mmCIF file of C-alpha atoms in Angstrom:
data_model
loop_
_atom_site.group_PDB
_atom_site.id
_atom_site.type_symbol
_atom_site.label_atom_id
_atom_site.label_comp_id
_atom_site.label_asym_id
_atom_site.label_seq_id
_atom_site.Cartn_x
_atom_site.Cartn_y
_atom_site.Cartn_z
ATOM 1 C CA ALA A 1 0.000 0.000 0.000
ATOM 2 C CA GLN A 2 3.125 2.234 0.024
ATOM 3 C CA THR A 3 2.204 3.344 3.542
ATOM 4 C CA ASP A 4 4.739 1.465 5.632
ATOM 5 C CA ALA A 5 8.238 0.048 5.284
ATOM 6 C CA ASP A 6 10.704 -1.565 7.657
ATOM 7 C CA LEU A 7 14.484 -1.295 7.321
ATOM 8 C CA LEU A 8 15.884 -4.785 7.827
ATOM 9 C CA ALA A 9 19.240 -5.255 9.544
ATOM 10 C CA ALA A 10 19.539 -8.732 8.023
ATOM 11 C CA GLY A 11 18.219 -10.160 4.787
ATOM 12 C CA GLU A 12 15.003 -12.137 4.563
ATOM 13 C CA VAL A 13 13.038 -14.216 2.097
ATOM 14 C CA ARG A 14 9.262 -13.951 2.215
ATOM 15 C CA ARG A 15 6.539 -15.585 0.153
ATOM 16 C CA TRP A 16 3.664 -13.545 -1.259
ATOM 17 C CA GLY A 17 1.271 -15.906 -3.002
ATOM 18 C CA ALA A 18 3.303 -17.977 -5.454
ATOM 19 C CA GLN A 19 6.227 -15.514 -5.544
ATOM 20 C CA GLU A 20 9.219 -15.533 -3.204
ATOM 21 C CA TRP A 21 10.679 -12.072 -2.550
ATOM 22 C CA VAL A 22 14.306 -11.683 -1.493
ATOM 23 C CA TYR A 23 15.104 -8.741 0.772
ATOM 24 C CA PRO A 24 18.899 -8.246 0.842
ATOM 25 C CA SER A 25 20.756 -7.301 4.017
ATOM 26 C CA ARG A 26 22.344 -3.870 4.378
ATOM 27 C CA ALA A 27 25.757 -5.391 3.649
ATOM 28 C CA ASP A 28 24.354 -7.052 0.513
ATOM 29 C CA CYS A 29 22.926 -3.733 -0.683
ATOM 30 C CA ASN A 30 26.283 -2.022 -0.251
ATOM 31 C CA ARG A 31 27.927 -4.571 -2.584
ATOM 32 C CA CYS A 32 26.205 -2.948 -5.573
ATOM 33 C CA HIS A 33 25.109 0.492 -4.389
ATOM 34 C CA THR A 34 28.645 1.876 -4.605
ATOM 35 C CA GLU A 35 30.143 5.286 -5.246
ATOM 36 C CA ALA A 36 31.163 4.143 -8.747
ATOM 37 C CA ALA A 37 27.505 3.347 -9.487
ATOM 38 C CA GLY A 38 26.380 6.711 -8.115
ATOM 39 C CA PHE A 39 24.849 4.778 -5.169
ATOM 40 C CA SER A 40 21.565 4.462 -7.068
ATOM 41 C CA LEU A 41 20.922 1.569 -9.448
ATOM 42 C CA GLY A 42 17.694 3.029 -10.722
ATOM 43 C CA LEU A 43 16.690 4.990 -13.760
ATOM 44 C CA GLU A 44 19.400 7.108 -15.443
ATOM 45 C CA LEU A 45 19.117 10.233 -17.556
ATOM 46 C CA ALA A 46 20.386 8.236 -20.545
ATOM 47 C CA GLN A 47 17.188 6.175 -20.321
ATOM 48 C CA LEU A 48 15.012 9.297 -20.393
ATOM 49 C CA GLU A 49 16.627 10.853 -23.461
ATOM 50 C CA HIS A 50 13.890 9.714 -25.840
ATOM 51 C CA ALA A 51 10.747 11.148 -27.334
ATOM 52 C CA ILE A 52 7.647 9.391 -26.037
ATOM 53 C CA ARG A 53 3.935 9.854 -26.662
ATOM 54 C CA TYR A 54 1.994 11.142 -23.676
ATOM 55 C CA GLY A 55 -1.410 9.465 -23.763
ATOM 56 C CA ALA A 56 -3.357 12.103 -21.843
ATOM 57 C CA THR A 57 -2.385 14.888 -24.258
ATOM 58 C CA GLY A 58 -1.497 12.939 -27.384
ATOM 59 C CA ARG A 59 1.727 14.930 -27.631
ATOM 60 C CA THR A 60 5.135 13.466 -28.364
ATOM 61 C CA ALA A 61 8.069 15.023 -26.515
ATOM 62 C CA ASN A 62 11.502 14.268 -25.107
ATOM 63 C CA GLN A 63 10.966 12.632 -21.719
ATOM 64 C CA ARG A 64 13.923 14.307 -19.947
ATOM 65 C CA GLU A 65 12.887 17.736 -21.227
ATOM 66 C CA THR A 66 9.269 17.155 -20.202
ATOM 67 C CA LEU A 67 10.192 16.093 -16.668
ATOM 68 C CA ALA A 68 12.459 19.150 -16.375
ATOM 69 C CA ALA A 69 9.699 21.461 -17.679
ATOM 70 C CA ILE A 70 7.217 20.304 -15.043
ATOM 71 C CA GLY A 71 9.814 20.791 -12.293
ATOM 72 C CA LEU A 72 10.568 17.204 -11.298
ATOM 73 C CA PHE A 73 14.325 17.827 -11.242
ATOM 74 C CA GLY A 74 14.081 20.838 -8.941
ATOM 75 C CA ALA A 75 16.318 23.827 -9.579
ATOM 76 C CA ALA A 76 19.085 21.849 -11.288
ATOM 77 C CA THR A 77 17.837 20.890 -14.753
ATOM 78 C CA PRO A 78 20.051 18.110 -16.133
ATOM 79 C CA SER A 79 21.897 18.662 -19.394
ATOM 80 C CA PRO A 80 21.163 16.596 -22.477
ATOM 81 C CA VAL A 81 22.763 13.177 -22.547
ATOM 82 C CA ILE A 82 25.286 12.532 -25.309
ATOM 83 C CA ALA A 83 24.583 8.795 -25.727
ATOM 84 C CA PRO A 84 21.009 7.849 -24.855
ATOM 85 C CA LEU A 85 20.393 4.200 -24.086
ATOM 86 C CA ALA A 86 18.288 2.188 -26.487
ATOM 87 C CA ASP A 87 15.083 0.422 -25.514
ATOM 88 C CA PRO A 88 16.352 -3.180 -25.194
ATOM 89 C CA PHE A 89 13.177 -4.454 -26.816
ATOM 90 C CA GLY A 90 12.734 -1.602 -29.273
ATOM 91 C CA THR A 91 13.777 -1.213 -32.897
ATOM 92 C CA GLU A 92 17.382 0.035 -32.738
ATOM 93 C CA THR A 93 20.308 -2.161 -33.758
ATOM 94 C CA LEU A 94 20.829 -5.421 -31.909
ATOM 95 C CA GLU A 95 24.197 -4.228 -30.579
ATOM 96 C CA ARG A 96 22.782 -0.953 -29.187
ATOM 97 C CA ARG A 97 19.867 -2.787 -27.567
ATOM 98 C CA ALA A 98 22.021 -5.520 -25.998
ATOM 99 C CA ARG A 99 24.691 -3.082 -24.795
ATOM 100 C CA SER A 100 21.958 -0.845 -23.331
ATOM 101 C CA TYR A 101 20.501 -3.843 -21.501
ATOM 102 C CA LEU A 102 23.919 -4.769 -20.078
ATOM 103 C CA HIS A 103 24.483 -1.167 -19.020
ATOM 104 C CA ALA A 104 21.163 -0.889 -17.201
ATOM 105 C CA ASN A 105 21.325 -4.308 -15.552
ATOM 106 C CA CYS A 106 25.021 -5.090 -15.064
ATOM 107 C CA ALA A 107 27.238 -2.002 -15.286
ATOM 108 C CA GLY A 108 26.368 -0.791 -11.800
ATOM 109 C CA CYS A 109 28.846 -3.385 -10.524
ATOM 110 C CA HIS A 110 30.730 -4.213 -13.712
ATOM 111 C CA GLN A 111 32.661 -0.968 -14.225
ATOM 112 C CA PRO A 112 35.916 0.400 -12.780
ATOM 113 C CA ASN A 113 35.684 0.407 -8.962
ATOM 114 C CA GLY A 114 32.163 -1.010 -9.206
ATOM 115 C CA GLY A 115 32.731 -3.761 -6.677
ATOM 116 C CA ALA A 116 32.473 -6.832 -8.915
ATOM 117 C CA ARG A 117 35.311 -9.315 -9.318
ATOM 118 C CA GLY A 118 37.333 -9.059 -12.497
ATOM 119 C CA ASP A 119 37.907 -6.135 -14.819
ATOM 120 C CA LEU A 120 34.699 -6.018 -16.862
ATOM 121 C CA ASP A 121 33.360 -2.643 -17.920
ATOM 122 C CA LEU A 122 29.828 -3.094 -19.238
ATOM 123 C CA ARG A 123 28.959 0.586 -19.458
ATOM 124 C CA PHE A 124 27.254 1.496 -22.725
ATOM 125 C CA THR A 125 29.810 4.214 -23.486
ATOM 126 C CA THR A 126 32.770 1.816 -23.233
ATOM 127 C CA PRO A 127 33.774 0.482 -26.677
ATOM 128 C CA LEU A 128 33.401 -3.300 -26.919
ATOM 129 C CA ALA A 129 37.174 -3.663 -27.382
ATOM 130 C CA ARG A 130 37.707 -2.146 -23.915
ATOM 131 C CA THR A 131 34.962 -3.982 -21.990
ATOM 132 C CA GLY A 132 37.265 -6.874 -21.101
ATOM 133 C CA THR A 133 34.698 -9.358 -22.434
ATOM 134 C CA CYS A 134 35.436 -10.296 -26.036
ATOM 135 C CA ASN A 135 37.400 -13.581 -26.192
ATOM 136 C CA ALA A 136 38.530 -12.915 -22.603
ATOM 137 C CA PRO A 137 38.891 -15.887 -20.242
ATOM 138 C CA PRO A 138 36.596 -15.795 -17.197
ATOM 139 C CA ALA A 139 38.253 -14.537 -14.016
ATOM 140 C CA THR A 140 36.670 -17.094 -11.705
ATOM 141 C CA ASP A 141 34.467 -19.905 -13.031
ATOM 142 C CA THR A 142 33.933 -21.402 -16.492
ATOM 143 C CA LEU A 143 30.506 -22.766 -15.441
ATOM 144 C CA ASP A 144 31.640 -26.023 -17.084
ATOM 145 C CA LEU A 145 31.542 -24.475 -20.564
ATOM 146 C CA THR A 146 33.922 -25.850 -23.193
ATOM 147 C CA ASN A 147 36.316 -23.181 -24.541
ATOM 148 C CA ALA A 148 34.755 -20.705 -22.118
ATOM 149 C CA LYS A 149 35.211 -17.004 -22.784
ATOM 150 C CA ILE A 150 33.298 -14.156 -21.191
ATOM 151 C CA VAL A 151 31.926 -13.373 -24.659
ATOM 152 C CA SER A 152 32.815 -15.787 -27.434
ATOM 153 C CA PRO A 153 31.840 -14.086 -30.729
ATOM 154 C CA GLY A 154 29.249 -16.113 -32.620
ATOM 155 C CA LYS A 155 29.174 -18.770 -29.870
ATOM 156 C CA PRO A 156 26.609 -18.086 -27.151
ATOM 157 C CA GLY A 157 27.085 -21.631 -25.799
ATOM 158 C CA GLU A 158 30.724 -20.823 -24.935
ATOM 159 C CA SER A 159 29.963 -17.396 -23.421
ATOM 160 C CA VAL A 160 30.078 -17.156 -19.623
ATOM 161 C CA LEU A 161 28.270 -13.799 -19.683
ATOM 162 C CA LEU A 162 25.141 -15.490 -21.054
ATOM 163 C CA ALA A 163 25.566 -18.596 -18.891
ATOM 164 C CA ARG A 164 25.678 -16.395 -15.772
ATOM 165 C CA MET A 165 22.382 -14.778 -16.783
ATOM 166 C CA ARG A 166 20.765 -18.238 -16.959
ATOM 167 C CA ALA A 167 22.611 -20.017 -14.123
ATOM 168 C CA SER A 168 20.950 -21.317 -11.005
ATOM 169 C CA GLU A 169 21.101 -19.441 -7.732
ATOM 170 C CA GLY A 170 24.641 -18.956 -6.447
ATOM 171 C CA LYS A 171 26.230 -18.621 -9.883
ATOM 172 C CA ARG A 172 23.695 -16.362 -11.578
ATOM 173 C CA MET A 173 24.104 -12.692 -12.281
ATOM 174 C CA PRO A 174 22.794 -10.626 -10.693
ATOM 175 C CA PRO A 175 23.879 -12.556 -7.589
ATOM 176 C CA LEU A 176 21.474 -10.906 -5.146
ATOM 177 C CA ALA A 177 17.732 -10.624 -4.678
ATOM 178 C CA SER A 178 16.883 -12.668 -7.747
ATOM 179 C CA ARG A 179 15.197 -16.041 -7.989
ATOM 180 C CA ARG A 180 14.020 -15.728 -11.595
ATOM 181 C CA THR A 181 15.840 -15.568 -14.896
ATOM 182 C CA ASP A 182 15.105 -12.654 -17.205
ATOM 183 C CA ASP A 183 14.347 -14.829 -20.228
ATOM 184 C CA GLU A 184 13.773 -11.885 -22.597
ATOM 185 C CA GLY A 185 17.010 -10.195 -21.543
ATOM 186 C CA ALA A 186 18.966 -13.442 -21.883
ATOM 187 C CA ALA A 187 17.493 -14.038 -25.349
ATOM 188 C CA LEU A 188 18.540 -10.518 -26.394
ATOM 189 C CA VAL A 189 22.127 -11.022 -25.172
ATOM 190 C CA GLU A 190 22.226 -14.474 -26.806
ATOM 191 C CA ALA A 191 21.170 -13.018 -30.170
ATOM 192 C CA TRP A 192 23.787 -10.256 -29.862
ATOM 193 C CA ILE A 193 26.599 -12.738 -29.062
ATOM 194 C CA ALA A 194 25.485 -14.952 -31.957
ATOM 195 C CA SER A 195 25.659 -11.941 -34.294
ATOM 196 C CA LEU A 196 29.260 -11.086 -33.429
ATOM 197 C CA THR A 197 31.758 -12.152 -36.074
ATOM 198 C CA GLY A 198 34.876 -11.347 -34.057
ATOM 199 C CA CYS A 199 36.437 -8.987 -31.568
ATOM 200 C CA PRO A 200 37.184 -5.379 -32.483
#
């Protein structure tokens, strides 16, 4: 009802109907909500830098500009974003959609000083050649994949990045507060890896 919330000192798992909800501990939260990630893992300006149709008025306008115009950013109106993220399930190129998905869902931890193990940089603005993924050996676990690479161009079945998205609890990414696989997101990343013909 959005009327009450309790701050938990330790994590909990609770069942609501058929769904189990994972509530991370404070220490778990601090693993991802880091200074490098800007402490927030929510919506970014790069995701608002798109024209959308507003149903109530029928107008189409840039979402960031509209939110600024109605005062939702307070006195500090944010500047335009140079590289807006693509809608992962929209119509832009497969690479832009997959890289946008990885940015929004993984780059909070997988960036310099982001807190994750290894040297991956999955930010959208990082060129693929500098992400530390393409034909790179995994830093920790191959997940029993033959010829495992973090991203093996054209070979989703040898790509640990995709396997982590689909792994069971304990080996899956994201590692916290998730009991379900994002099947649509995994399918998008699989299609992108399959489309790669080599490393830049």
